[in-house]
Amino acid sequence: MAGIYIHIPFCKSRCVYCDFYSTTSLALGQRYVDALCREMDNRCKMEDGRGEMLETVYLGGGTPSQLTGTLLRRLFDHLYQTFDISPDAEVTIECNPDDVTEAFAGMLQTLPVNRVSMGAQTFQPERLRFLRRRHTAEQVKEAVGRLRQVGIRNISVDLMYGFPNETMAEWERDIQQAIALDVEHLSAYALQYEEGTPLYKMLERGEVSEIDEELERQMYFLLMDALAEAGFEHYEISNWGKPGHHSRHNSSYWNQTPYIGLGAAAHSFDGRNRQWNVADIRQYMEGMEKGEPCVEHEELTPDNRYNEIVMTALRTSEGLNLAKLSSADADYCLRLAQRFILDGLLVHEQQHLRLTRNGLFVSDMIMAELMKA
């Protein structure tokens, strides 16, 4: 078991692009943490319980930094009382930059947190307003400084690119400002128009338009080159870390390592099957309070397992180790991969399939072609 993911669904406001499960009902914080503690007790009694050291803890959301210090301390206290957490565990909390006040940073010193992930997204004020982000570019810099003052030596920052009408020069300025923060990890994602989001509705109404695909490709390549020059290792399609600072928790997803997911909408994987909690905070809490968790299960078929291994492994710089597949599946995968190898999108060497520089940009298309129906 790699570690534990805890979903904190609270947000002060919703960003226009977000399709993760979240709620602005912040008053439910106490009740929700109570439900999380009950779920920890239940999971520990089951097959996920004590006996195996957990190496990572990740509080994601939503916005975990919207919880009060009292609730965060209770959550961590119960977590460490219930599970065996390694003394060297990577313990991450996602924060919004404007939540990282001096008081909040000081409170983090009372918790086992040693890694913070923040969504900067962009340093352009007009684009922050467009996304409905509630922080400013200056608050990102202030947050990094405050975290350093309290001893956080592992900070990750998220960026976005591909905004409507964005230019290469504007994107380069965002990259350079992120590098200037001197953080240990960067994640970057092209702006996505997910169905059901306010951004998607803006697209449908013709208020915004998607960026040209060739421009988006050049933005991605600019990012790769700039971060390589700054000393970052490109270890996953959207993730770069300085040596020794790859995200251990997220790497477990890409390596098919089992993990426990706690909270509304959280997913778990035991190496064979997946389960997930209901994506509704009230149903989740009521189920935990009644001792009747609202959970769904999926038993992965051999074809499902093949698809997941291929899809996750190809995201990484290591690529897909064909030896992890059955000989029949390896032959099947390699046969379908031949045209991408000939096109220079995949490379096959030492029993591994890896995406090339050009292949990284069209990775979704390649993976879809290698899947089993």
mmCIF file of C-alpha atoms in Angstrom:
data_model
loop_
_atom_site.group_PDB
_atom_site.id
_atom_site.type_symbol
_atom_site.label_atom_id
_atom_site.label_comp_id
_atom_site.label_asym_id
_atom_site.label_seq_id
_atom_site.Cartn_x
_atom_site.Cartn_y
_atom_site.Cartn_z
ATOM 1 C CA MET A 1 0.000 0.000 0.000
ATOM 2 C CA ALA A 2 1.567 3.290 -1.091
ATOM 3 C CA GLY A 3 -0.431 5.787 0.887
ATOM 4 C CA ILE A 4 -3.647 7.617 1.601
ATOM 5 C CA TYR A 5 -5.499 10.278 -0.358
ATOM 6 C CA ILE A 6 -7.991 12.392 1.605
ATOM 7 C CA HIS A 7 -10.464 14.465 -0.387
ATOM 8 C CA ILE A 8 -11.387 17.801 1.167
ATOM 9 C CA PRO A 9 -14.181 19.089 -1.109
ATOM 10 C CA PHE A 10 -14.562 22.600 0.307
ATOM 11 C CA CYS A 11 -13.952 25.663 -1.849
ATOM 12 C CA LYS A 12 -14.593 29.301 -1.040
ATOM 13 C CA SER A 13 -15.564 29.793 -4.683
ATOM 14 C CA ARG A 14 -15.556 27.672 -7.862
ATOM 15 C CA CYS A 15 -13.071 28.225 -10.685
ATOM 16 C CA VAL A 16 -14.552 28.320 -14.189
ATOM 17 C CA TYR A 17 -12.612 25.266 -15.436
ATOM 18 C CA CYS A 18 -12.965 22.898 -12.477
ATOM 19 C CA ASP A 19 -14.883 19.630 -12.826
ATOM 20 C CA PHE A 20 -13.652 17.999 -9.593
ATOM 21 C CA TYR A 21 -16.263 17.329 -6.939
ATOM 22 C CA SER A 22 -16.405 20.281 -4.542
ATOM 23 C CA THR A 23 -18.834 22.345 -2.493
ATOM 24 C CA THR A 24 -18.903 25.865 -1.069
ATOM 25 C CA SER A 25 -20.789 24.657 2.055
ATOM 26 C CA LEU A 26 -17.900 25.466 4.417
ATOM 27 C CA ALA A 27 -20.139 25.193 7.496
ATOM 28 C CA LEU A 28 -20.092 21.402 7.070
ATOM 29 C CA GLY A 29 -16.392 21.195 7.934
ATOM 30 C CA GLN A 30 -16.747 19.750 11.448
ATOM 31 C CA ARG A 31 -19.305 17.154 10.405
ATOM 32 C CA TYR A 32 -17.230 16.174 7.376
ATOM 33 C CA VAL A 33 -14.054 15.651 9.418
ATOM 34 C CA ASP A 34 -16.071 13.508 11.850
ATOM 35 C CA ALA A 35 -17.189 11.388 8.886
ATOM 36 C CA LEU A 36 -13.594 11.092 7.641
ATOM 37 C CA CYS A 37 -12.490 9.831 11.049
ATOM 38 C CA ARG A 38 -15.272 7.244 10.994
ATOM 39 C CA GLU A 39 -14.163 6.126 7.533
ATOM 40 C CA MET A 40 -10.578 5.773 8.773
ATOM 41 C CA ASP A 41 -11.816 3.497 11.569
ATOM 42 C CA ASN A 42 -13.873 1.425 9.115
ATOM 43 C CA ARG A 43 -11.058 1.046 6.617
ATOM 44 C CA CYS A 44 -8.567 0.091 9.291
ATOM 45 C CA LYS A 45 -10.868 -2.721 10.439
ATOM 46 C CA MET A 46 -11.022 -4.004 6.868
ATOM 47 C CA GLU A 47 -8.245 -5.217 4.601
ATOM 48 C CA ASP A 48 -6.619 -1.776 4.478
ATOM 49 C CA GLY A 49 -5.738 -1.672 8.160
ATOM 50 C CA ARG A 50 -2.583 -1.736 10.211
ATOM 51 C CA GLY A 51 0.310 -4.000 9.353
ATOM 52 C CA GLU A 52 1.710 -2.145 6.373
ATOM 53 C CA MET A 53 3.653 1.103 6.563
ATOM 54 C CA LEU A 54 2.122 3.894 4.486
ATOM 55 C CA GLU A 55 4.616 6.059 2.636
ATOM 56 C CA THR A 56 2.525 9.034 1.501
ATOM 57 C CA VAL A 57 -0.412 11.143 2.649
ATOM 58 C CA TYR A 58 -2.099 13.619 0.306
ATOM 59 C CA LEU A 59 -4.845 16.092 1.213
ATOM 60 C CA GLY A 60 -6.427 17.240 -2.039
ATOM 61 C CA GLY A 61 -9.584 18.948 -3.076
ATOM 62 C CA GLY A 62 -11.342 21.185 -3.287
ATOM 63 C CA THR A 63 -9.221 23.404 -1.101
ATOM 64 C CA PRO A 64 -7.894 21.669 2.038
ATOM 65 C CA SER A 65 -6.503 24.984 3.271
ATOM 66 C CA GLN A 66 -10.120 26.075 3.828
ATOM 67 C CA LEU A 67 -10.297 23.799 6.883
ATOM 68 C CA THR A 68 -9.532 25.439 10.211
ATOM 69 C CA GLY A 69 -6.337 24.597 12.056
ATOM 70 C CA THR A 70 -8.394 22.798 14.712
ATOM 71 C CA LEU A 71 -10.028 20.530 12.129
ATOM 72 C CA LEU A 72 -6.748 19.836 10.326
ATOM 73 C CA ARG A 73 -5.067 18.869 13.613
ATOM 74 C CA ARG A 74 -7.951 16.555 14.498
ATOM 75 C CA LEU A 75 -7.771 14.964 11.057
ATOM 76 C CA PHE A 76 -4.034 14.327 11.250
ATOM 77 C CA ASP A 77 -4.173 13.153 14.868
ATOM 78 C CA HIS A 78 -6.797 10.544 14.018
ATOM 79 C CA LEU A 79 -4.976 9.519 10.854
ATOM 80 C CA TYR A 80 -1.719 8.837 12.703
ATOM 81 C CA GLN A 81 -3.535 7.053 15.541
ATOM 82 C CA THR A 82 -5.330 4.784 13.071
ATOM 83 C CA PHE A 83 -2.716 3.936 10.431
ATOM 84 C CA ASP A 84 0.997 3.183 10.454
ATOM 85 C CA ILE A 85 2.534 6.169 8.713
ATOM 86 C CA SER A 86 6.249 6.054 7.934
ATOM 87 C CA PRO A 87 8.364 8.640 9.776
ATOM 88 C CA ASP A 88 9.769 9.543 6.344
ATOM 89 C CA ALA A 89 6.376 9.799 4.660
ATOM 90 C CA GLU A 90 5.732 12.479 2.076
ATOM 91 C CA VAL A 91 2.803 14.438 3.530
ATOM 92 C CA THR A 92 1.227 16.905 1.094
ATOM 93 C CA ILE A 93 -1.528 19.465 1.493
ATOM 94 C CA GLU A 94 -3.013 21.479 -1.362
ATOM 95 C CA CYS A 95 -3.384 25.181 -0.591
ATOM 96 C CA ASN A 96 -4.755 28.240 -2.263
ATOM 97 C CA PRO A 97 -2.048 30.935 -2.166
ATOM 98 C CA ASP A 98 -4.224 33.516 -0.411
ATOM 99 C CA ASP A 99 -4.975 31.017 2.378
ATOM 100 C CA VAL A 100 -1.274 30.858 3.285
ATOM 101 C CA THR A 101 -1.295 33.675 5.817
ATOM 102 C CA GLU A 102 1.400 33.931 8.495
ATOM 103 C CA ALA A 103 -1.038 32.301 10.932
ATOM 104 C CA PHE A 104 -1.807 29.423 8.537
ATOM 105 C CA ALA A 105 1.876 28.835 7.787
ATOM 106 C CA GLY A 106 2.619 28.805 11.506
ATOM 107 C CA MET A 107 -0.178 26.297 12.069
ATOM 108 C CA LEU A 108 1.400 23.958 9.492
ATOM 109 C CA GLN A 109 4.380 23.646 11.850
ATOM 110 C CA THR A 110 2.087 21.790 14.275
ATOM 111 C CA LEU A 111 1.195 19.220 11.605
ATOM 112 C CA PRO A 112 3.301 16.491 9.945
ATOM 113 C CA VAL A 113 3.000 18.299 6.582
ATOM 114 C CA ASN A 114 6.312 18.486 4.694
ATOM 115 C CA ARG A 115 5.088 19.260 1.163
ATOM 116 C CA VAL A 116 2.685 21.945 -0.110
ATOM 117 C CA SER A 117 1.055 22.100 -3.538
ATOM 118 C CA MET A 118 -0.369 25.438 -4.682
ATOM 119 C CA GLY A 119 -2.354 26.403 -7.743
ATOM 120 C CA ALA A 120 -0.771 29.547 -9.153
ATOM 121 C CA GLN A 121 -2.176 28.847 -12.662
ATOM 122 C CA THR A 122 -0.959 32.155 -14.107
ATOM 123 C CA PHE A 123 0.707 35.382 -13.021
ATOM 124 C CA GLN A 124 -1.416 37.532 -15.358
ATOM 125 C CA PRO A 125 -4.049 39.478 -13.314
ATOM 126 C CA GLU A 126 -6.641 39.495 -16.111
ATOM 127 C CA ARG A 127 -6.355 35.731 -16.550
ATOM 128 C CA LEU A 128 -6.650 35.095 -12.838
ATOM 129 C CA ARG A 129 -9.901 37.060 -12.930
ATOM 130 C CA PHE A 130 -11.018 35.116 -16.008
ATOM 131 C CA LEU A 131 -10.471 31.837 -14.137
ATOM 132 C CA ARG A 132 -12.234 33.269 -11.053
ATOM 133 C CA ARG A 133 -9.167 32.580 -8.969
ATOM 134 C CA ARG A 134 -9.268 34.511 -5.708
ATOM 135 C CA HIS A 135 -5.524 35.064 -5.290
ATOM 136 C CA THR A 136 -3.103 37.506 -6.901
ATOM 137 C CA ALA A 137 0.311 36.856 -8.427
ATOM 138 C CA GLU A 138 1.938 38.644 -5.500
ATOM 139 C CA GLN A 139 0.188 36.333 -3.025
ATOM 140 C CA VAL A 140 1.838 33.318 -4.674
ATOM 141 C CA LYS A 141 5.273 34.803 -3.969
ATOM 142 C CA GLU A 142 4.267 35.745 -0.429
ATOM 143 C CA ALA A 143 2.953 32.234 0.224
ATOM 144 C CA VAL A 144 6.202 30.623 -0.920
ATOM 145 C CA GLY A 145 8.162 32.943 1.365
ATOM 146 C CA ARG A 146 5.959 32.152 4.369
ATOM 147 C CA LEU A 147 6.209 28.415 3.769
ATOM 148 C CA ARG A 148 10.001 28.666 3.593
ATOM 149 C CA GLN A 149 10.033 30.552 6.905
ATOM 150 C CA VAL A 150 8.274 27.664 8.671
ATOM 151 C CA GLY A 151 10.570 25.022 7.189
ATOM 152 C CA ILE A 152 8.646 23.673 4.192
ATOM 153 C CA ARG A 153 11.371 22.567 1.779
ATOM 154 C CA ASN A 154 9.197 20.835 -0.797
ATOM 155 C CA ILE A 155 6.800 23.140 -2.647
ATOM 156 C CA SER A 156 4.913 22.435 -5.870
ATOM 157 C CA VAL A 157 3.194 25.036 -8.038
ATOM 158 C CA ASP A 158 0.569 24.435 -10.753
ATOM 159 C CA LEU A 159 0.495 26.390 -14.014
ATOM 160 C CA MET A 160 -2.014 26.586 -16.872
ATOM 161 C CA TYR A 161 -1.488 27.497 -20.498
ATOM 162 C CA GLY A 162 -3.541 27.690 -23.668
ATOM 163 C CA PHE A 163 -5.828 30.522 -22.582
ATOM 164 C CA PRO A 164 -7.973 32.171 -25.239
ATOM 165 C CA ASN A 165 -5.796 34.697 -27.122
ATOM 166 C CA GLU A 166 -2.687 33.825 -25.108
ATOM 167 C CA THR A 167 0.614 34.508 -26.855
ATOM 168 C CA MET A 168 3.927 32.685 -26.619
ATOM 169 C CA ALA A 169 5.491 35.761 -25.010
ATOM 170 C CA GLU A 170 2.836 35.825 -22.270
ATOM 171 C CA TRP A 171 3.287 32.123 -21.575
ATOM 172 C CA GLU A 172 7.056 32.509 -21.421
ATOM 173 C CA ARG A 173 6.651 35.250 -18.806
ATOM 174 C CA ASP A 174 4.492 32.910 -16.686
ATOM 175 C CA ILE A 175 7.097 30.138 -16.946
ATOM 176 C CA GLN A 176 9.942 32.444 -15.952
ATOM 177 C CA GLN A 177 8.005 33.835 -12.989
ATOM 178 C CA ALA A 178 7.299 30.280 -11.813
ATOM 179 C CA ILE A 179 10.975 29.342 -12.136
ATOM 180 C CA ALA A 180 11.932 32.490 -10.199
ATOM 181 C CA LEU A 181 9.939 31.196 -7.204
ATOM 182 C CA ASP A 182 12.700 28.574 -6.799
ATOM 183 C CA VAL A 183 10.255 25.796 -5.890
ATOM 184 C CA GLU A 184 11.048 22.096 -6.085
ATOM 185 C CA HIS A 185 8.213 20.935 -8.322
ATOM 186 C CA LEU A 186 6.019 22.275 -11.123
ATOM 187 C CA SER A 187 2.898 20.863 -12.766
ATOM 188 C CA ALA A 188 1.462 22.375 -15.931
ATOM 189 C CA TYR A 189 -1.782 21.683 -17.754
ATOM 190 C CA ALA A 190 -3.401 22.976 -20.912
ATOM 191 C CA LEU A 191 -6.709 24.694 -20.225
ATOM 192 C CA GLN A 192 -9.486 22.124 -20.715
ATOM 193 C CA TYR A 193 -13.123 22.802 -21.577
ATOM 194 C CA GLU A 194 -14.825 20.119 -19.478
ATOM 195 C CA GLU A 195 -18.522 19.599 -20.102
ATOM 196 C CA GLY A 196 -20.702 21.058 -17.358
ATOM 197 C CA THR A 197 -18.218 23.711 -16.252
ATOM 198 C CA PRO A 198 -18.825 27.467 -16.594
ATOM 199 C CA LEU A 199 -15.905 27.583 -19.023
ATOM 200 C CA TYR A 200 -17.549 25.003 -21.283
ATOM 201 C CA LYS A 201 -20.760 27.035 -21.292
ATOM 202 C CA MET A 202 -18.772 30.126 -22.280
ATOM 203 C CA LEU A 203 -17.347 28.128 -25.198
ATOM 204 C CA GLU A 204 -20.824 26.991 -26.251
ATOM 205 C CA ARG A 205 -22.069 30.593 -26.219
ATOM 206 C CA GLY A 206 -19.134 31.693 -28.361
ATOM 207 C CA GLU A 207 -17.724 33.963 -25.659
ATOM 208 C CA VAL A 208 -14.321 32.235 -25.824
ATOM 209 C CA SER A 209 -12.571 30.026 -28.348
ATOM 210 C CA GLU A 210 -10.014 27.247 -27.954
ATOM 211 C CA ILE A 211 -6.421 28.001 -28.755
ATOM 212 C CA ASP A 212 -4.869 26.771 -32.010
ATOM 213 C CA GLU A 213 -3.466 23.254 -31.586
ATOM 214 C CA GLU A 214 -0.097 24.108 -33.128
ATOM 215 C CA LEU A 215 0.317 27.074 -30.781
ATOM 216 C CA GLU A 216 -0.561 24.855 -27.826
ATOM 217 C CA ARG A 217 2.073 22.340 -28.979
ATOM 218 C CA GLN A 218 4.726 25.048 -29.188
ATOM 219 C CA MET A 219 3.761 26.245 -25.695
ATOM 220 C CA TYR A 220 4.263 22.739 -24.346
ATOM 221 C CA PHE A 221 7.670 22.429 -25.999
ATOM 222 C CA LEU A 222 8.698 25.856 -24.693
ATOM 223 C CA LEU A 223 7.772 24.694 -21.190
ATOM 224 C CA MET A 224 9.782 21.473 -21.566
ATOM 225 C CA ASP A 225 12.887 23.332 -22.729
ATOM 226 C CA ALA A 226 12.694 26.109 -20.140
ATOM 227 C CA LEU A 227 12.239 23.719 -17.214
ATOM 228 C CA ALA A 228 15.022 21.418 -18.415
ATOM 229 C CA GLU A 229 17.352 24.420 -18.548
ATOM 230 C CA ALA A 230 16.269 25.359 -15.006
ATOM 231 C CA GLY A 231 17.237 21.917 -13.667
ATOM 232 C CA PHE A 232 13.832 20.213 -13.546
ATOM 233 C CA GLU A 233 13.381 16.574 -14.537
ATOM 234 C CA HIS A 234 10.393 15.829 -16.760
ATOM 235 C CA TYR A 235 9.207 12.599 -15.135
ATOM 236 C CA GLU A 236 5.533 12.558 -16.203
ATOM 237 C CA ILE A 237 3.586 14.217 -19.025
ATOM 238 C CA SER A 238 2.472 17.194 -16.902
ATOM 239 C CA ASN A 239 4.982 17.061 -14.034
ATOM 240 C CA TRP A 240 8.511 18.294 -13.482
ATOM 241 C CA GLY A 241 10.604 17.974 -10.322
ATOM 242 C CA LYS A 242 14.076 18.899 -9.255
ATOM 243 C CA PRO A 243 16.242 15.835 -8.475
ATOM 244 C CA GLY A 244 14.815 13.984 -5.471
ATOM 245 C CA HIS A 245 11.534 15.890 -5.576
ATOM 246 C CA HIS A 246 9.264 13.872 -7.843
ATOM 247 C CA SER A 247 5.820 13.523 -6.255
ATOM 248 C CA ARG A 248 5.986 10.187 -4.473
ATOM 249 C CA HIS A 249 2.232 10.073 -3.948
ATOM 250 C CA ASN A 250 1.200 10.777 -7.527
ATOM 251 C CA SER A 251 3.885 8.425 -8.806
ATOM 252 C CA SER A 252 2.083 5.598 -7.019
ATOM 253 C CA TYR A 253 -0.926 6.162 -9.302
ATOM 254 C CA TRP A 254 1.208 5.916 -12.424
ATOM 255 C CA ASN A 255 3.018 2.830 -11.093
ATOM 256 C CA GLN A 256 -0.220 0.987 -10.274
ATOM 257 C CA THR A 257 0.618 0.870 -6.562
ATOM 258 C CA PRO A 258 -2.383 0.305 -4.241
ATOM 259 C CA TYR A 259 -3.700 3.268 -2.257
ATOM 260 C CA ILE A 260 -6.581 4.212 0.041
ATOM 261 C CA GLY A 261 -8.942 7.074 -0.823
ATOM 262 C CA LEU A 262 -10.959 8.717 1.954
ATOM 263 C CA GLY A 263 -13.775 11.240 1.650
ATOM 264 C CA ALA A 264 -16.577 12.114 -0.742
ATOM 265 C CA ALA A 265 -15.756 11.086 -4.343
ATOM 266 C CA ALA A 266 -12.407 9.546 -3.305
ATOM 267 C CA HIS A 267 -11.186 6.438 -5.151
ATOM 268 C CA SER A 268 -9.195 3.489 -3.807
ATOM 269 C CA PHE A 269 -7.203 0.740 -5.526
ATOM 270 C CA ASP A 270 -6.080 -2.516 -3.917
ATOM 271 C CA GLY A 271 -4.064 -3.859 -6.845
ATOM 272 C CA ARG A 272 -6.987 -5.823 -8.290
ATOM 273 C CA ASN A 273 -10.156 -3.803 -7.774
ATOM 274 C CA ARG A 274 -11.264 -0.192 -7.465
ATOM 275 C CA GLN A 275 -13.831 1.376 -5.182
ATOM 276 C CA TRP A 276 -15.080 4.916 -4.810
ATOM 277 C CA ASN A 277 -17.219 6.895 -2.411
ATOM 278 C CA VAL A 278 -20.353 8.714 -3.497
ATOM 279 C CA ALA A 279 -19.654 12.158 -5.008
ATOM 280 C CA ASP A 280 -22.103 13.904 -2.685
ATOM 281 C CA ILE A 281 -20.952 15.293 0.643
ATOM 282 C CA ARG A 282 -24.279 14.882 2.424
ATOM 283 C CA GLN A 283 -24.790 11.297 1.253
ATOM 284 C CA TYR A 284 -21.211 10.538 2.212
ATOM 285 C CA MET A 285 -21.607 11.950 5.733
ATOM 286 C CA GLU A 286 -24.999 10.330 6.316
ATOM 287 C CA GLY A 287 -23.659 6.961 5.190
ATOM 288 C CA MET A 288 -20.701 7.182 7.556
ATOM 289 C CA GLU A 289 -22.934 8.311 10.434
ATOM 290 C CA LYS A 290 -25.279 5.335 9.901
ATOM 291 C CA GLY A 291 -22.440 2.872 9.449
ATOM 292 C CA GLU A 292 -23.614 2.273 5.883
ATOM 293 C CA PRO A 293 -20.927 3.749 3.581
ATOM 294 C CA CYS A 294 -22.148 4.783 0.122
ATOM 295 C CA VAL A 295 -19.497 2.964 -1.895
ATOM 296 C CA GLU A 296 -19.305 1.461 -5.363
ATOM 297 C CA HIS A 297 -16.906 -1.264 -6.488
ATOM 298 C CA GLU A 298 -15.413 -2.371 -9.773
ATOM 299 C CA GLU A 299 -13.618 -5.669 -10.255
ATOM 300 C CA LEU A 300 -11.032 -5.093 -12.939
ATOM 301 C CA THR A 301 -11.054 -7.574 -15.801
ATOM 302 C CA PRO A 302 -7.784 -8.644 -17.453
ATOM 303 C CA ASP A 303 -8.535 -6.195 -20.273
ATOM 304 C CA ASN A 304 -9.201 -3.403 -17.745
ATOM 305 C CA ARG A 305 -5.886 -4.143 -16.055
ATOM 306 C CA TYR A 306 -4.060 -4.095 -19.398
ATOM 307 C CA ASN A 307 -5.638 -0.751 -20.303
ATOM 308 C CA GLU A 308 -4.760 0.828 -16.963
ATOM 309 C CA ILE A 309 -1.155 -0.355 -17.022
ATOM 310 C CA VAL A 310 -0.637 0.956 -20.550
ATOM 311 C CA MET A 311 -2.408 4.259 -19.882
ATOM 312 C CA THR A 312 -0.572 5.077 -16.649
ATOM 313 C CA ALA A 313 2.892 3.765 -17.519
ATOM 314 C CA LEU A 314 3.117 5.608 -20.821
ATOM 315 C CA ARG A 315 2.575 8.873 -18.953
ATOM 316 C CA THR A 316 5.949 8.500 -17.258
ATOM 317 C CA SER A 317 9.488 9.112 -18.462
ATOM 318 C CA GLU A 318 10.275 5.451 -17.747
ATOM 319 C CA GLY A 319 7.503 4.372 -20.077
ATOM 320 C CA LEU A 320 5.758 1.028 -20.336
ATOM 321 C CA ASN A 321 7.761 -1.993 -19.250
ATOM 322 C CA LEU A 322 6.399 -4.693 -21.553
ATOM 323 C CA ALA A 323 7.656 -7.350 -19.131
ATOM 324 C CA LYS A 324 4.842 -6.314 -16.777
ATOM 325 C CA LEU A 325 2.322 -7.579 -19.329
ATOM 326 C CA SER A 326 1.553 -11.146 -20.286
ATOM 327 C CA SER A 327 3.402 -12.270 -23.399
ATOM 328 C CA ALA A 328 0.137 -12.155 -25.369
ATOM 329 C CA ASP A 329 -0.647 -8.613 -24.169
ATOM 330 C CA ALA A 330 2.915 -7.459 -24.816
ATOM 331 C CA ASP A 331 2.736 -8.789 -28.379
ATOM 332 C CA TYR A 332 -0.662 -7.141 -28.877
ATOM 333 C CA CYS A 333 0.585 -3.788 -27.567
ATOM 334 C CA LEU A 334 3.792 -3.870 -29.587
ATOM 335 C CA ARG A 335 1.917 -4.736 -32.763
ATOM 336 C CA LEU A 336 -0.394 -1.721 -32.371
ATOM 337 C CA ALA A 337 2.553 0.476 -31.418
ATOM 338 C CA GLN A 338 4.484 -0.155 -34.637
ATOM 339 C CA ARG A 339 2.934 2.671 -36.633
ATOM 340 C CA PHE A 340 3.658 5.147 -33.838
ATOM 341 C CA ILE A 341 7.244 3.913 -33.658
ATOM 342 C CA LEU A 342 7.603 4.435 -37.413
ATOM 343 C CA ASP A 343 6.082 7.926 -37.078
ATOM 344 C CA GLY A 344 8.587 8.852 -34.367
ATOM 345 C CA LEU A 345 5.956 9.160 -31.628
ATOM 346 C CA LEU A 346 7.062 6.095 -29.652
ATOM 347 C CA VAL A 347 10.443 4.489 -29.153
ATOM 348 C CA HIS A 348 10.964 0.791 -28.343
ATOM 349 C CA GLU A 349 14.163 -0.128 -26.537
ATOM 350 C CA GLN A 350 15.142 -2.591 -23.815
ATOM 351 C CA GLN A 351 11.605 -3.949 -23.430
ATOM 352 C CA HIS A 352 10.209 -0.467 -22.852
ATOM 353 C CA LEU A 353 7.860 1.690 -24.906
ATOM 354 C CA ARG A 354 8.331 5.413 -24.345
ATOM 355 C CA LEU A 355 6.722 8.501 -25.767
ATOM 356 C CA THR A 356 9.052 10.749 -27.725
ATOM 357 C CA ARG A 357 9.010 14.541 -27.481
ATOM 358 C CA ASN A 358 6.395 14.733 -30.249
ATOM 359 C CA GLY A 359 4.542 11.742 -28.828
ATOM 360 C CA LEU A 360 4.081 13.414 -25.459
ATOM 361 C CA PHE A 361 1.871 16.080 -26.985
ATOM 362 C CA VAL A 362 -0.469 13.533 -28.634
ATOM 363 C CA SER A 363 -0.280 10.995 -25.819
ATOM 364 C CA ASP A 364 -4.058 10.699 -25.375
ATOM 365 C CA MET A 365 -4.495 9.667 -29.006
ATOM 366 C CA ILE A 366 -1.677 7.113 -28.813
ATOM 367 C CA MET A 367 -2.959 5.558 -25.587
ATOM 368 C CA ALA A 368 -6.476 5.296 -26.986
ATOM 369 C CA GLU A 369 -5.130 3.385 -29.997
ATOM 370 C CA LEU A 370 -3.274 0.915 -27.749
ATOM 371 C CA MET A 371 -6.303 0.200 -25.538
ATOM 372 C CA LYS A 372 -8.478 -2.887 -25.674
ATOM 373 C CA ALA A 373 -12.163 -2.240 -26.333
#
